[in-house]
């Protein structure tokens, strides 16, 4: 007999997880505090964008395997996949996790499984989940199986990666880890490694911190190479020919809801020790201002100039703007009197200064900044851009354009991380 599973939080993580279990024959109670999500789901519709998810959800709702509610229903397994955003002071906002855990206290019973999927600071299972579940009067450590099983999927490939990725399951004891591992084996083809809860929490944070620190190194090298009059992109390319070196790429900053956020969850808990992690976050956060200052150097003054920015999302070929460093760059330019800003990003529909086509965005512009390397930008006719601009200055923050080609067209081409 398959367990009945209640998934709390039906966003980018919870909904695909719920649909995946449902399409593998489990009865799923989907819970979201957002009534819009619940109403849409019960009609077989979704309000988030993810390839193939609409079809999968439509099928499992139609077959009655997935039903949505605004409140949790009695089940055998509870999977918590609610947001863990960051507060202004760079600490984790755990209110959604706390609310979701509290909401199952009245219905949780002996023998149930509780899984936290939300990315969380270390010790969340021990210090938040277990104490709240104790309000149920159960003998939690003996009566319940509790584990953290962090998610590693990438939006755009979620349904593929849910199945193929390796997973970590960290339980409050070995039985919890084993029970939860067996559950995910319903659809996970990757390896599932078991450990304790705090190690699993730390693994998820470490994965994104590794990438953040590596990018910070690339950004610092970019600044150093500019001072030396050499090209950091060459330094990185040739260094990576070493069989044991894998430097990441510099850029205008780090965005998104994972790499730019998760390292703070470690810093929050260990501010005296997490020096490198803290510094790396600050180096990456300094990049929008660095690009802003470089723009000023190129133009002499920013007053009364027109700046055109290509791309405002946090990474290429998606519409996701969460924590995008380009937003901060725009805000820095907005402080300059008389400045005009225009933006072209074919993936984004709602943002200020957006122009429908790249050529109107470039009209009478003094500086074109390549902020995001959307593949589509390769199709731009740079000759035409040159005709539209008032002054043909380019600042490429992603090593996207061909220097020689643009110089031949008469552009003053500037590359982040390359000194003159
Ligand atoms: N999106 C990703 O690519 C990704 C990848 C790895 C890990 N994560 C982590 O997974 C977690 C969830 O992220 P997401 O992207 O799915 O978030 P999301 O914002 O897309 O969805 C979360 C949903 O939870 C609902 N919710 C909030 N409080 C609730 C409650 N008390 N009960 C029931 N539902 C509630 C919200 O209404 C929302 O629909 C976060 O911790 C995130 O860091 C996300």
Tab-separated table of N, CA and C and ligand atoms in Angstrom, residues 7-16 31-35 37 47-48 69-70 72 80-85 95-101 103 116-120 150-155 158 204 208 257-258 261-262 265 314 320 322, ligand 1:
chain	number	residue	atom	x	y	z
A	7	UNK	N	2.083	17.469	0.262
A	7	UNK	CA	3.190	18.368	-0.090
A	7	UNK	C	2.775	19.795	0.245
A	8	UNK	N	3.539	20.437	1.118
A	8	UNK	CA	3.214	21.806	1.534
A	8	UNK	C	4.075	22.804	0.769
A	9	UNK	N	3.418	23.668	-0.005
A	9	UNK	CA	4.131	24.622	-0.851
A	9	UNK	C	4.176	24.075	-2.260
A	10	UNK	N	3.368	24.687	-3.156
A	10	UNK	CA	3.260	24.139	-4.514
A	10	UNK	C	3.889	25.096	-5.522
A	11	UNK	N	5.161	25.442	-5.277
A	11	UNK	CA	5.886	26.313	-6.200
A	11	UNK	C	6.793	25.494	-7.098
A	12	UNK	N	7.932	26.071	-7.436
A	12	UNK	CA	8.861	25.448	-8.395
A	12	UNK	C	9.392	24.102	-7.920
A	13	UNK	N	9.439	23.908	-6.598
A	13	UNK	CA	9.938	22.641	-6.059
A	13	UNK	C	8.793	21.712	-5.667
A	14	UNK	N	7.844	22.251	-4.894
A	14	UNK	CA	6.773	21.399	-4.371
A	14	UNK	C	5.877	20.817	-5.447
A	15	UNK	N	5.508	21.632	-6.430
A	15	UNK	CA	4.551	21.142	-7.434
A	15	UNK	C	5.139	20.031	-8.319
A	16	UNK	N	6.341	20.220	-8.863
A	16	UNK	CA	6.903	19.098	-9.642
A	16	UNK	C	7.092	17.837	-8.790
A	31	UNK	N	-0.786	21.248	-0.900
A	31	UNK	CA	-1.261	22.340	-0.042
A	31	UNK	C	-0.515	23.633	-0.363
A	32	UNK	N	-1.292	24.692	-0.546
A	32	UNK	CA	-0.654	26.000	-0.702
A	32	UNK	C	-1.537	27.056	-0.047
A	33	UNK	N	-0.888	28.017	0.628
A	33	UNK	CA	-1.650	29.075	1.284
A	33	UNK	C	-2.193	30.072	0.258
A	34	UNK	N	-1.664	30.006	-0.953
A	34	UNK	CA	-2.139	30.882	-2.028
A	34	UNK	C	-3.322	30.204	-2.729
A	35	UNK	N	-4.514	30.775	-2.537
A	35	UNK	CA	-5.731	30.157	-3.052
A	35	UNK	C	-5.712	30.098	-4.581
A	37	UNK	N	-3.223	29.413	-6.473
A	37	UNK	CA	-2.487	28.208	-6.851
A	37	UNK	C	-3.397	26.984	-6.728
A	47	UNK	N	0.303	27.871	-12.513
A	47	UNK	CA	0.575	29.292	-12.742
A	47	UNK	C	2.077	29.575	-12.758
A	48	UNK	N	2.882	28.523	-12.785
A	48	UNK	CA	4.328	28.747	-12.942
A	48	UNK	C	4.760	28.185	-14.295
A	69	UNK	N	-5.425	21.758	-1.755
A	69	UNK	CA	-6.162	22.333	-0.623
A	69	UNK	C	-5.383	23.533	-0.088
A	70	UNK	N	-6.080	24.376	0.686
A	70	UNK	CA	-5.351	25.474	1.339
A	70	UNK	C	-4.855	25.064	2.725
A	72	UNK	N	-3.435	21.562	5.195
A	72	UNK	CA	-2.989	20.163	5.128
A	72	UNK	C	-4.100	19.172	5.513
A	80	UNK	N	7.752	19.383	3.141
A	80	UNK	CA	7.689	20.849	3.258
A	80	UNK	C	8.607	21.474	2.209
A	81	UNK	N	7.989	22.230	1.284
A	81	UNK	CA	8.766	22.856	0.195
A	81	UNK	C	8.332	24.312	0.051
A	82	UNK	N	8.400	25.034	1.158
A	82	UNK	CA	7.968	26.439	1.172
A	82	UNK	C	9.201	27.348	1.046
A	83	UNK	N	9.005	28.633	0.760
A	83	UNK	CA	10.160	29.515	0.535
A	83	UNK	C	11.000	29.738	1.793
A	84	UNK	N	12.290	29.989	1.575
A	84	UNK	CA	13.192	30.412	2.656
A	84	UNK	C	13.971	31.627	2.147
A	85	UNK	N	13.290	32.763	2.011
A	85	UNK	CA	13.980	33.951	1.472
A	85	UNK	C	14.917	34.566	2.503
A	95	UNK	N	9.991	32.036	8.547
A	95	UNK	CA	8.578	32.090	8.957
A	95	UNK	C	7.701	31.115	8.166
A	96	UNK	N	8.016	30.910	6.878
A	96	UNK	CA	7.182	30.006	6.070
A	96	UNK	C	7.370	28.549	6.525
A	97	UNK	N	8.627	28.206	6.841
A	97	UNK	CA	8.916	26.842	7.325
A	97	UNK	C	8.235	26.623	8.668
A	98	UNK	N	8.309	27.638	9.529
A	98	UNK	CA	7.693	27.525	10.855
A	98	UNK	C	6.170	27.362	10.712
A	99	UNK	N	5.556	28.208	9.879
A	99	UNK	CA	4.091	28.129	9.687
A	99	UNK	C	3.681	26.776	9.108
A	100	UNK	N	4.439	26.323	8.109
A	100	UNK	CA	4.075	25.055	7.447
A	100	UNK	C	4.199	23.891	8.445
A	101	UNK	N	5.269	23.899	9.240
A	101	UNK	CA	5.462	22.806	10.206
A	101	UNK	C	4.342	22.838	11.254
A	103	UNK	N	1.419	23.888	10.873
A	103	UNK	CA	0.108	23.535	10.302
A	103	UNK	C	-0.129	22.023	10.288
A	116	UNK	N	11.808	17.896	5.172
A	116	UNK	CA	12.022	19.309	4.837
A	116	UNK	C	12.835	19.357	3.554
A	117	UNK	N	12.258	19.956	2.500
A	117	UNK	CA	13.012	20.125	1.244
A	117	UNK	C	13.552	21.545	1.107
A	118	UNK	N	12.936	22.496	1.803
A	118	UNK	CA	13.371	23.890	1.682
A	118	UNK	C	14.838	24.035	2.074
A	119	UNK	N	15.570	24.846	1.316
A	119	UNK	CA	16.959	25.148	1.660
A	119	UNK	C	16.968	25.928	2.972
A	120	UNK	N	17.720	25.447	3.954
A	120	UNK	CA	17.603	26.040	5.298
A	120	UNK	C	18.962	26.142	5.988
A	150	UNK	N	17.458	18.039	0.594
A	150	UNK	CA	17.514	19.280	-0.180
A	150	UNK	C	17.336	19.026	-1.675
A	151	UNK	N	16.906	20.059	-2.368
A	151	UNK	CA	16.635	19.956	-3.803
A	151	UNK	C	17.760	20.613	-4.594
A	152	UNK	N	18.134	19.973	-5.717
A	152	UNK	CA	19.238	20.504	-6.528
A	152	UNK	C	18.827	20.839	-7.954
A	153	UNK	N	17.544	20.771	-8.251
A	153	UNK	CA	17.103	20.932	-9.641
A	153	UNK	C	17.330	22.350	-10.154
A	154	UNK	N	17.407	22.463	-11.467
A	154	UNK	CA	17.551	23.783	-12.080
A	154	UNK	C	16.269	24.097	-12.852
A	155	UNK	N	15.680	25.277	-12.613
A	155	UNK	CA	14.472	25.634	-13.355
A	155	UNK	C	14.714	25.518	-14.867
A	158	UNK	N	13.541	20.913	-14.518
A	158	UNK	CA	13.188	20.354	-13.212
A	158	UNK	C	12.731	18.892	-13.317
A	204	UNK	N	23.771	21.163	1.056
A	204	UNK	CA	23.051	22.039	0.124
A	204	UNK	C	23.680	23.430	0.109
A	208	UNK	N	26.233	25.586	-3.130
A	208	UNK	CA	26.091	26.929	-3.694
A	208	UNK	C	27.180	27.878	-3.221
A	257	UNK	N	18.038	33.030	-6.617
A	257	UNK	CA	17.555	32.817	-5.251
A	257	UNK	C	18.388	31.760	-4.537
A	258	UNK	N	19.457	31.254	-5.173
A	258	UNK	CA	20.267	30.211	-4.517
A	258	UNK	C	21.672	30.698	-4.213
A	261	UNK	N	22.076	33.753	-2.153
A	261	UNK	CA	21.356	33.731	-0.872
A	261	UNK	C	21.931	32.697	0.106
A	262	UNK	N	22.101	31.468	-0.379
A	262	UNK	CA	22.434	30.359	0.529
A	262	UNK	C	23.701	30.580	1.369
A	265	UNK	N	23.267	31.911	4.807
A	265	UNK	CA	22.714	31.042	5.862
A	265	UNK	C	23.839	30.433	6.720
A	314	UNK	N	18.882	37.448	-14.160
A	314	UNK	CA	20.099	37.116	-13.412
A	314	UNK	C	20.974	36.093	-14.131
A	320	UNK	N	13.855	35.050	-15.375
A	320	UNK	CA	13.956	35.180	-13.922
A	320	UNK	C	14.835	36.377	-13.527
A	322	UNK	N	15.054	37.465	-10.207
A	322	UNK	CA	15.256	37.499	-8.752
A	322	UNK	C	16.713	37.777	-8.386
B	1	LIG	N1	13.280	27.035	-7.277
B	1	LIG	C1	14.452	26.402	-7.287
B	1	LIG	O1	15.088	26.262	-8.324
B	1	LIG	C2	15.019	25.803	-6.032
B	1	LIG	C3	16.103	24.901	-6.133
B	1	LIG	C4	16.588	24.307	-4.983
B	1	LIG	C5	16.017	24.614	-3.754
B	1	LIG	N2	14.970	25.499	-3.676
B	1	LIG	C6	14.391	25.772	-2.354
B	1	LIG	O2	13.107	25.172	-2.287
B	1	LIG	C7	12.247	25.950	-1.445
B	1	LIG	C8	10.977	26.311	-2.204
B	1	LIG	O3	11.333	27.112	-3.306
B	1	LIG	P1	10.351	27.380	-4.540
B	1	LIG	O4	11.199	27.938	-5.619
B	1	LIG	O5	9.527	26.174	-4.807
B	1	LIG	O6	9.414	28.525	-3.925
B	1	LIG	P2	8.098	29.132	-4.589
B	1	LIG	O7	8.006	30.511	-4.106
B	1	LIG	O8	8.072	28.848	-6.059
B	1	LIG	O9	6.897	28.267	-3.953
B	1	LIG	C9	6.643	28.175	-2.609
B	1	LIG	C10	5.132	28.034	-2.391
B	1	LIG	O10	4.922	27.819	-0.997
B	1	LIG	C11	3.688	28.443	-0.648
B	1	LIG	N3	3.625	28.595	0.807
B	1	LIG	C12	4.165	29.549	1.601
B	1	LIG	N4	3.898	29.288	2.906
B	1	LIG	C13	3.176	28.150	2.935
B	1	LIG	C14	2.620	27.373	3.986
B	1	LIG	N5	2.757	27.714	5.271
B	1	LIG	N6	1.923	26.262	3.653
B	1	LIG	C15	1.765	25.897	2.365
B	1	LIG	N7	2.288	26.588	1.332
B	1	LIG	C16	2.990	27.701	1.604
B	1	LIG	C17	3.708	29.728	-1.443
B	1	LIG	O11	2.413	30.275	-1.589
B	1	LIG	C18	4.325	29.264	-2.779
B	1	LIG	O12	3.340	28.889	-3.718
B	1	LIG	C19	13.073	27.156	-1.003
B	1	LIG	O13	13.680	26.890	0.227
B	1	LIG	C20	14.140	27.257	-2.081
B	1	LIG	O14	15.325	27.885	-1.617
B	1	LIG	C21	14.453	26.082	-4.786
